[in-house]
mmCIF file of C-alpha atoms in Angstrom:
data_model
loop_
_atom_site.group_PDB
_atom_site.id
_atom_site.type_symbol
_atom_site.label_atom_id
_atom_site.label_comp_id
_atom_site.label_asym_id
_atom_site.label_seq_id
_atom_site.Cartn_x
_atom_site.Cartn_y
_atom_site.Cartn_z
ATOM 1 C CA MET A 1341 79.817 92.461 96.930
ATOM 2 C CA ASN A 1342 82.571 93.426 99.341
ATOM 3 C CA GLU A 1343 80.276 93.658 102.350
ATOM 4 C CA ASN A 1344 82.105 92.970 105.631
ATOM 5 C CA LEU A 1345 85.531 92.538 104.020
ATOM 6 C CA LYS A 1346 87.950 94.306 106.360
ATOM 7 C CA LEU A 1347 91.615 95.318 106.275
ATOM 8 C CA LEU A 1348 93.401 96.164 109.527
ATOM 9 C CA ALA A 1349 96.879 97.723 109.613
ATOM 10 C CA ILE A 1350 98.849 97.762 112.868
ATOM 11 C CA PHE A 1351 101.593 100.410 112.881
ATOM 12 C CA PRO A 1352 103.572 102.313 115.526
ATOM 13 C CA HIS A 1353 103.505 105.938 114.324
ATOM 14 C CA PRO A 1354 101.335 108.580 112.698
ATOM 15 C CA ASP A 1355 102.381 108.779 109.013
ATOM 16 C CA ASP A 1356 103.202 105.057 108.747
ATOM 17 C CA GLU A 1357 99.678 104.697 107.374
ATOM 18 C CA THR A 1358 100.433 107.229 104.608
ATOM 19 C CA LEU A 1359 104.057 106.583 103.666
ATOM 20 C CA GLY A 1360 103.664 102.839 104.103
ATOM 21 C CA LEU A 1361 100.146 101.802 103.178
ATOM 22 C CA GLY A 1362 98.598 104.979 101.795
ATOM 23 C CA SER A 1363 97.836 103.883 98.260
ATOM 24 C CA THR A 1364 96.627 100.481 99.484
ATOM 25 C CA PHE A 1365 94.300 102.024 102.048
ATOM 26 C CA ALA A 1366 92.965 104.403 99.395
ATOM 27 C CA ARG A 1367 92.427 101.593 96.905
ATOM 28 C CA TYR A 1368 90.482 99.337 99.219
ATOM 29 C CA SER A 1369 88.418 102.170 100.654
ATOM 30 C CA VAL A 1370 87.352 103.086 97.112
ATOM 31 C CA GLU A 1371 86.599 99.422 96.390
ATOM 32 C CA GLY A 1372 84.222 99.293 99.351
ATOM 33 C CA MET A 1373 86.277 97.417 101.946
ATOM 34 C CA GLU A 1374 86.313 98.605 105.537
ATOM 35 C CA THR A 1375 89.818 99.832 106.351
ATOM 36 C CA TYR A 1376 91.108 100.231 109.899
ATOM 37 C CA LEU A 1377 94.272 101.410 111.608
ATOM 38 C CA VAL A 1378 95.634 100.566 115.046
ATOM 39 C CA CYS A 1379 98.423 103.042 115.842
ATOM 40 C CA ALA A 1380 100.549 102.306 118.890
ATOM 41 C CA THR A 1381 101.781 105.872 119.549
ATOM 42 C CA ARG A 1382 100.993 109.495 118.783
ATOM 43 C CA GLY A 1383 104.515 110.198 117.487
ATOM 44 C CA GLU A 1384 105.556 112.257 120.511
ATOM 45 C CA ARG A 1385 109.249 112.348 119.554
ATOM 46 C CA GLY A 1386 108.640 113.408 115.959
ATOM 47 C CA TRP A 1387 109.508 117.089 116.183
ATOM 48 C CA PHE A 1388 111.929 118.997 113.949
ATOM 49 C CA GLU A 1389 114.048 121.882 115.230
ATOM 50 C CA SER A 1390 113.293 123.805 112.038
ATOM 51 C CA GLU A 1391 109.693 124.039 113.229
ATOM 52 C CA GLY A 1392 110.685 125.938 116.363
ATOM 53 C CA PRO A 1393 111.141 124.927 120.012
ATOM 54 C CA ASP A 1394 109.871 121.463 120.886
ATOM 55 C CA PRO A 1395 106.525 122.024 122.623
ATOM 56 C CA GLY A 1396 106.795 118.758 124.578
ATOM 57 C CA PHE A 1397 105.293 115.299 124.325
ATOM 58 C CA GLU A 1398 101.703 116.282 125.120
ATOM 59 C CA GLU A 1399 101.486 119.036 122.524
ATOM 60 C CA VAL A 1400 103.361 117.096 119.841
ATOM 61 C CA ALA A 1401 100.996 114.180 120.469
ATOM 62 C CA ARG A 1402 97.994 116.465 120.015
ATOM 63 C CA ILE A 1403 99.391 117.889 116.769
ATOM 64 C CA ARG A 1404 100.321 114.548 115.302
ATOM 65 C CA GLU A 1405 97.056 112.869 116.248
ATOM 66 C CA ALA A 1406 95.178 115.615 114.416
ATOM 67 C CA GLU A 1407 97.441 115.126 111.391
ATOM 68 C CA LEU A 1408 96.859 111.375 111.525
ATOM 69 C CA ARG A 1409 93.093 111.824 111.549
ATOM 70 C CA CYS A 1410 93.330 114.251 108.619
ATOM 71 C CA ALA A 1411 95.339 111.671 106.641
ATOM 72 C CA ALA A 1412 92.934 108.897 107.610
ATOM 73 C CA GLU A 1413 90.064 110.924 106.172
ATOM 74 C CA SER A 1414 91.997 111.514 102.943
ATOM 75 C CA LEU A 1415 92.672 107.786 102.617
ATOM 76 C CA GLY A 1416 89.114 106.775 103.473
ATOM 77 C CA LEU A 1417 89.862 104.891 106.678
ATOM 78 C CA HIS A 1418 86.834 103.652 108.549
ATOM 79 C CA GLU A 1419 88.399 104.057 112.005
ATOM 80 C CA VAL A 1420 91.660 104.883 113.793
ATOM 81 C CA CYS A 1421 92.415 103.386 117.206
ATOM 82 C CA LEU A 1422 95.345 104.606 119.348
ATOM 83 C CA LEU A 1423 97.031 102.356 121.922
ATOM 84 C CA ASP A 1424 98.622 105.196 123.947
ATOM 85 C CA TYR A 1425 102.271 104.112 123.968
ATOM 86 C CA ILE A 1426 105.134 106.592 123.661
ATOM 87 C CA ASP A 1427 106.985 107.067 120.389
ATOM 88 C CA GLY A 1428 110.374 105.356 120.620
ATOM 89 C CA ASP A 1429 109.395 103.187 123.585
ATOM 90 C CA VAL A 1430 107.263 100.505 121.916
ATOM 91 C CA ASP A 1431 109.966 97.888 122.444
ATOM 92 C CA GLN A 1432 109.752 98.669 126.184
ATOM 93 C CA ALA A 1433 106.031 97.873 126.391
ATOM 94 C CA GLN A 1434 104.901 95.088 128.693
ATOM 95 C CA PRO A 1435 104.191 92.205 126.287
ATOM 96 C CA ASP A 1436 101.057 90.952 128.025
ATOM 97 C CA GLU A 1437 99.568 94.447 128.069
ATOM 98 C CA ILE A 1438 100.227 95.513 124.467
ATOM 99 C CA ILE A 1439 99.429 92.072 123.061
ATOM 100 C CA GLY A 1440 96.167 92.132 125.002
ATOM 101 C CA LYS A 1441 95.288 95.550 123.574
ATOM 102 C CA ILE A 1442 95.945 94.374 120.022
ATOM 103 C CA VAL A 1443 93.960 91.182 120.622
ATOM 104 C CA SER A 1444 91.002 93.257 121.800
ATOM 105 C CA GLN A 1445 91.040 95.290 118.588
ATOM 106 C CA ILE A 1446 91.388 92.227 116.349
ATOM 107 C CA ARG A 1447 88.498 90.516 118.106
ATOM 108 C CA ARG A 1448 86.337 93.664 118.071
ATOM 109 C CA LEU A 1449 86.924 94.537 114.403
ATOM 110 C CA LYS A 1450 87.112 90.969 113.056
ATOM 111 C CA PRO A 1451 89.281 91.708 109.989
ATOM 112 C CA GLN A 1452 90.010 89.042 107.423
ATOM 113 C CA VAL A 1453 93.328 90.684 106.486
ATOM 114 C CA VAL A 1454 95.988 92.157 108.794
ATOM 115 C CA VAL A 1455 99.127 94.057 107.735
ATOM 116 C CA THR A 1456 102.097 95.204 109.797
ATOM 117 C CA PHE A 1457 105.811 95.908 109.377
ATOM 118 C CA SER A 1458 108.170 93.105 108.421
ATOM 119 C CA PRO A 1459 110.399 91.583 111.139
ATOM 120 C CA ASP A 1460 113.330 93.772 110.018
ATOM 121 C CA GLY A 1461 111.260 96.905 110.597
ATOM 122 C CA ALA A 1462 111.953 98.166 107.021
ATOM 123 C CA TYR A 1463 115.108 99.979 108.176
ATOM 124 C CA GLY A 1464 115.666 98.499 111.611
ATOM 125 C CA HIS A 1465 113.420 100.891 113.559
ATOM 126 C CA PRO A 1466 112.991 99.322 117.035
ATOM 127 C CA ASP A 1467 109.329 100.394 117.242
ATOM 128 C CA HIS A 1468 108.598 98.761 113.875
ATOM 129 C CA ILE A 1469 110.351 95.542 114.880
ATOM 130 C CA ALA A 1470 108.673 95.374 118.282
ATOM 131 C CA LEU A 1471 105.184 95.982 116.933
ATOM 132 C CA SER A 1472 105.698 93.358 114.234
ATOM 133 C CA GLN A 1473 106.548 90.839 116.950
ATOM 134 C CA PHE A 1474 103.641 91.903 119.157
ATOM 135 C CA THR A 1475 101.241 91.666 116.217
ATOM 136 C CA ASN A 1476 102.381 88.134 115.421
ATOM 137 C CA ALA A 1477 101.748 87.145 119.030
ATOM 138 C CA ALA A 1478 98.376 88.894 119.078
ATOM 139 C CA LEU A 1479 97.161 87.009 116.008
ATOM 140 C CA VAL A 1480 97.860 83.731 117.785
ATOM 141 C CA CYS A 1481 96.164 84.893 120.978
ATOM 142 C CA ALA A 1482 93.162 86.395 119.149
ATOM 143 C CA ALA A 1483 92.312 82.961 117.741
ATOM 144 C CA ASP A 1484 92.938 81.160 121.039
ATOM 145 C CA GLY A 1485 89.770 80.482 122.996
ATOM 146 C CA SER A 1486 91.752 80.194 126.217
ATOM 147 C CA PHE A 1487 92.997 83.804 125.897
ATOM 148 C CA VAL A 1488 90.504 85.800 127.932
ATOM 149 C CA SER A 1489 89.230 89.186 126.752
ATOM 150 C CA SER A 1490 85.887 90.935 126.434
ATOM 151 C CA GLU A 1491 85.404 89.748 122.831
ATOM 152 C CA PRO A 1492 85.083 86.196 121.479
ATOM 153 C CA PRO A 1493 88.004 84.644 119.556
ATOM 154 C CA HIS A 1494 88.629 85.681 115.968
ATOM 155 C CA ARG A 1495 90.883 83.927 113.451
ATOM 156 C CA VAL A 1496 92.405 86.186 110.780
ATOM 157 C CA SER A 1497 92.378 84.673 107.281
ATOM 158 C CA LYS A 1498 95.444 86.424 105.835
ATOM 159 C CA PHE A 1499 98.458 88.127 107.408
ATOM 160 C CA TYR A 1500 100.994 90.268 105.538
ATOM 161 C CA TYR A 1501 104.248 92.079 106.101
ATOM 162 C CA MET A 1502 104.545 95.389 104.291
ATOM 163 C CA VAL A 1503 107.883 95.268 102.443
ATOM 164 C CA ASP A 1504 109.815 97.422 99.969
ATOM 165 C CA SER A 1505 111.170 96.238 96.648
ATOM 166 C CA GLN A 1506 114.656 97.063 95.388
ATOM 167 C CA ASP A 1507 113.101 99.584 92.993
ATOM 168 C CA VAL A 1508 111.528 101.492 95.892
ATOM 169 C CA VAL A 1509 114.741 101.459 97.942
ATOM 170 C CA ASN A 1510 116.683 102.674 94.908
ATOM 171 C CA ALA A 1511 114.160 105.472 94.327
ATOM 172 C CA ALA A 1512 114.411 106.546 97.974
ATOM 173 C CA ASN A 1513 118.200 106.514 97.824
ATOM 174 C CA GLU A 1514 118.190 108.622 94.674
ATOM 175 C CA ALA A 1515 115.563 111.090 95.869
ATOM 176 C CA PHE A 1516 116.730 111.888 99.395
ATOM 177 C CA GLY A 1517 119.746 109.757 100.227
ATOM 178 C CA GLY A 1518 117.776 106.803 101.552
ATOM 179 C CA ILE A 1519 116.633 105.920 105.058
ATOM 180 C CA SER A 1520 118.859 104.867 107.935
ATOM 181 C CA MET A 1521 119.107 105.199 111.696
ATOM 182 C CA ASP A 1522 121.770 104.577 114.335
ATOM 183 C CA ILE A 1523 120.758 102.061 116.995
ATOM 184 C CA ASP A 1524 123.087 100.754 119.713
ATOM 185 C CA GLY A 1525 126.124 102.019 117.839
ATOM 186 C CA VAL A 1526 125.142 100.360 114.550
ATOM 187 C CA THR A 1527 123.789 102.110 111.457
ATOM 188 C CA ARG A 1528 120.734 100.297 110.149
ATOM 189 C CA HIS A 1529 119.758 100.843 106.523
ATOM 190 C CA HIS A 1530 116.586 100.586 104.487
ATOM 191 C CA THR A 1531 116.298 96.951 103.440
ATOM 192 C CA ALA A 1532 114.984 95.789 100.071
ATOM 193 C CA TRP A 1533 113.220 92.476 99.633
ATOM 194 C CA GLU A 1534 114.170 90.555 96.514
ATOM 195 C CA ASP A 1535 111.544 90.061 93.835
ATOM 196 C CA TRP A 1536 111.210 86.345 94.557
ATOM 197 C CA GLN A 1537 110.386 87.131 98.199
ATOM 198 C CA ILE A 1538 107.512 89.446 97.335
ATOM 199 C CA THR A 1539 104.297 87.410 97.247
ATOM 200 C CA THR A 1540 101.876 90.226 96.508
ATOM 201 C CA ARG A 1541 102.022 93.269 94.213
ATOM 202 C CA LEU A 1542 99.180 95.760 94.015
ATOM 203 C CA ASP A 1543 98.673 98.221 91.172
ATOM 204 C CA ASN A 1544 97.699 101.339 93.129
ATOM 205 C CA HIS A 1545 98.757 103.970 90.600
ATOM 206 C CA GLN A 1546 95.343 105.620 90.283
ATOM 207 C CA TYR A 1547 95.118 106.444 94.000
ATOM 208 C CA LEU A 1548 98.196 108.656 94.318
ATOM 209 C CA GLY A 1549 96.177 111.859 94.533
ATOM 210 C CA LYS A 1550 94.767 110.634 97.844
ATOM 211 C CA VAL A 1551 98.282 109.754 99.016
ATOM 212 C CA ARG A 1552 99.487 113.254 98.153
ATOM 213 C CA ASP A 1553 96.609 114.745 100.149
ATOM 214 C CA ALA A 1554 97.462 112.516 103.113
ATOM 215 C CA ILE A 1555 101.153 113.460 102.958
ATOM 216 C CA HIS A 1556 100.207 117.129 103.206
ATOM 217 C CA CYS A 1557 98.085 116.393 106.275
ATOM 218 C CA HIS A 1558 101.297 115.557 108.164
ATOM 219 C CA LYS A 1559 102.477 119.167 108.202
ATOM 220 C CA SER A 1560 104.764 118.763 111.224
ATOM 221 C CA GLN A 1561 106.626 115.972 109.438
ATOM 222 C CA LEU A 1562 107.169 117.675 106.078
ATOM 223 C CA PRO A 1563 110.709 118.847 107.026
ATOM 224 C CA GLY A 1564 111.675 115.176 107.362
ATOM 225 C CA TYR A 1565 110.136 114.125 104.069
ATOM 226 C CA GLY A 1566 112.725 115.886 101.909
ATOM 227 C CA PRO A 1567 111.431 116.454 98.379
ATOM 228 C CA ILE A 1568 108.475 114.064 98.751
ATOM 229 C CA ALA A 1569 106.077 116.808 99.820
ATOM 230 C CA GLU A 1570 106.635 118.610 96.515
ATOM 231 C CA TRP A 1571 106.636 115.593 94.220
ATOM 232 C CA SER A 1572 104.300 115.366 91.257
ATOM 233 C CA LEU A 1573 102.041 112.331 90.923
ATOM 234 C CA THR A 1574 104.535 110.907 88.422
ATOM 235 C CA GLU A 1575 107.336 111.209 90.956
ATOM 236 C CA LEU A 1576 105.177 109.787 93.760
ATOM 237 C CA ASP A 1577 104.420 106.833 91.526
ATOM 238 C CA LYS A 1578 108.034 105.617 91.729
ATOM 239 C CA VAL A 1579 107.779 105.014 95.473
ATOM 240 C CA PHE A 1580 104.070 104.718 96.250
ATOM 241 C CA GLY A 1581 102.439 103.435 93.077
ATOM 242 C CA ALA A 1582 102.814 99.722 93.814
ATOM 243 C CA GLY A 1583 101.996 98.020 97.098
ATOM 244 C CA THR A 1584 104.434 95.188 97.816
ATOM 245 C CA PHE A 1585 103.937 92.587 100.540
ATOM 246 C CA TYR A 1586 105.107 89.266 101.913
ATOM 247 C CA ARG A 1587 102.238 86.905 102.706
ATOM 248 C CA ALA A 1588 103.173 85.519 106.119
ATOM 249 C CA PHE A 1589 100.194 83.182 106.122
ATOM 250 C CA SER A 1590 96.922 82.578 104.353
ATOM 251 C CA LEU A 1591 94.097 80.203 105.177
ATOM 252 C CA VAL A 1592 92.449 80.672 101.796
ATOM 253 C CA ASN A 1593 95.136 80.516 99.069
ATOM 254 C CA GLY A 1594 98.769 79.693 98.427
ATOM 255 C CA GLY A 1595 101.295 78.795 95.753
ATOM 256 C CA ARG A 1596 104.065 80.713 93.982
ATOM 257 C CA LYS A 1597 101.834 82.843 91.754
ATOM 258 C CA VAL A 1598 102.220 86.502 92.735
ATOM 259 C CA GLU A 1599 98.974 87.894 94.098
ATOM 260 C CA THR A 1600 97.497 91.159 92.843
ATOM 261 C CA ASP A 1601 94.985 91.524 95.680
ATOM 262 C CA LEU A 1602 95.309 91.229 99.468
ATOM 263 C CA PHE A 1603 91.784 89.789 99.474
ATOM 264 C CA GLU A 1604 92.579 87.055 96.962
ATOM 265 C CA GLY A 1605 90.677 83.940 98.011
ATOM 266 C CA LEU A 1606 88.170 85.959 100.055
ATOM 267 C CA ARG A 1607 86.070 87.796 97.477
#
């Protein structure tokens, strides 16, 4: 029985749930876990000139929220919650406010497992880095009885960073030249985690059809996906077939043995 086992992902942008955790969300939804997403923004700055004139933040937000909800349905998510920050400005959020919002969701949903971006933000994206830091703080505050909110304290059992293996980074580099972005005059590149750093590997190969459906929900973003939107399931498998994670903490298991289940120790 998987009754009341819950996975919560905390990400900054629409499509992080698909390109980052899509096959994992699909797997656990099929297995009967409740899967949830807290998304900090509606992706207001994610518009491509090839799609025509930028319609502005409000309209882009409307489009991308609809795409996010389409993808969430494809992946079997139980619920999506939006925090109403602006794409690209997450690192400018007032810490007490955004941490409080995340705490409220953790306490309301009571997940055993939480996932967010790693501290390096996968490729140095400031929103990814900021939300990783805010999530860490929120987990502490959610369990702290002296932190006041409308819900009682909740202590998460397992906390993970979503990370990419060298194989995935290599596949991305080969397929579309990799991922990078220029921040403060420095080019930040997609960062691979070494095999010994990866604590958890999930075999999600059979759920790639749901990932493909979710990718196609994000129609406004397809120009930025390069060839991914047209990939076969075999090609998708190279990047999305295995979920790889770093276990930041666990209250229920440990050791050097590589996990094959985010809920190991909880079932």
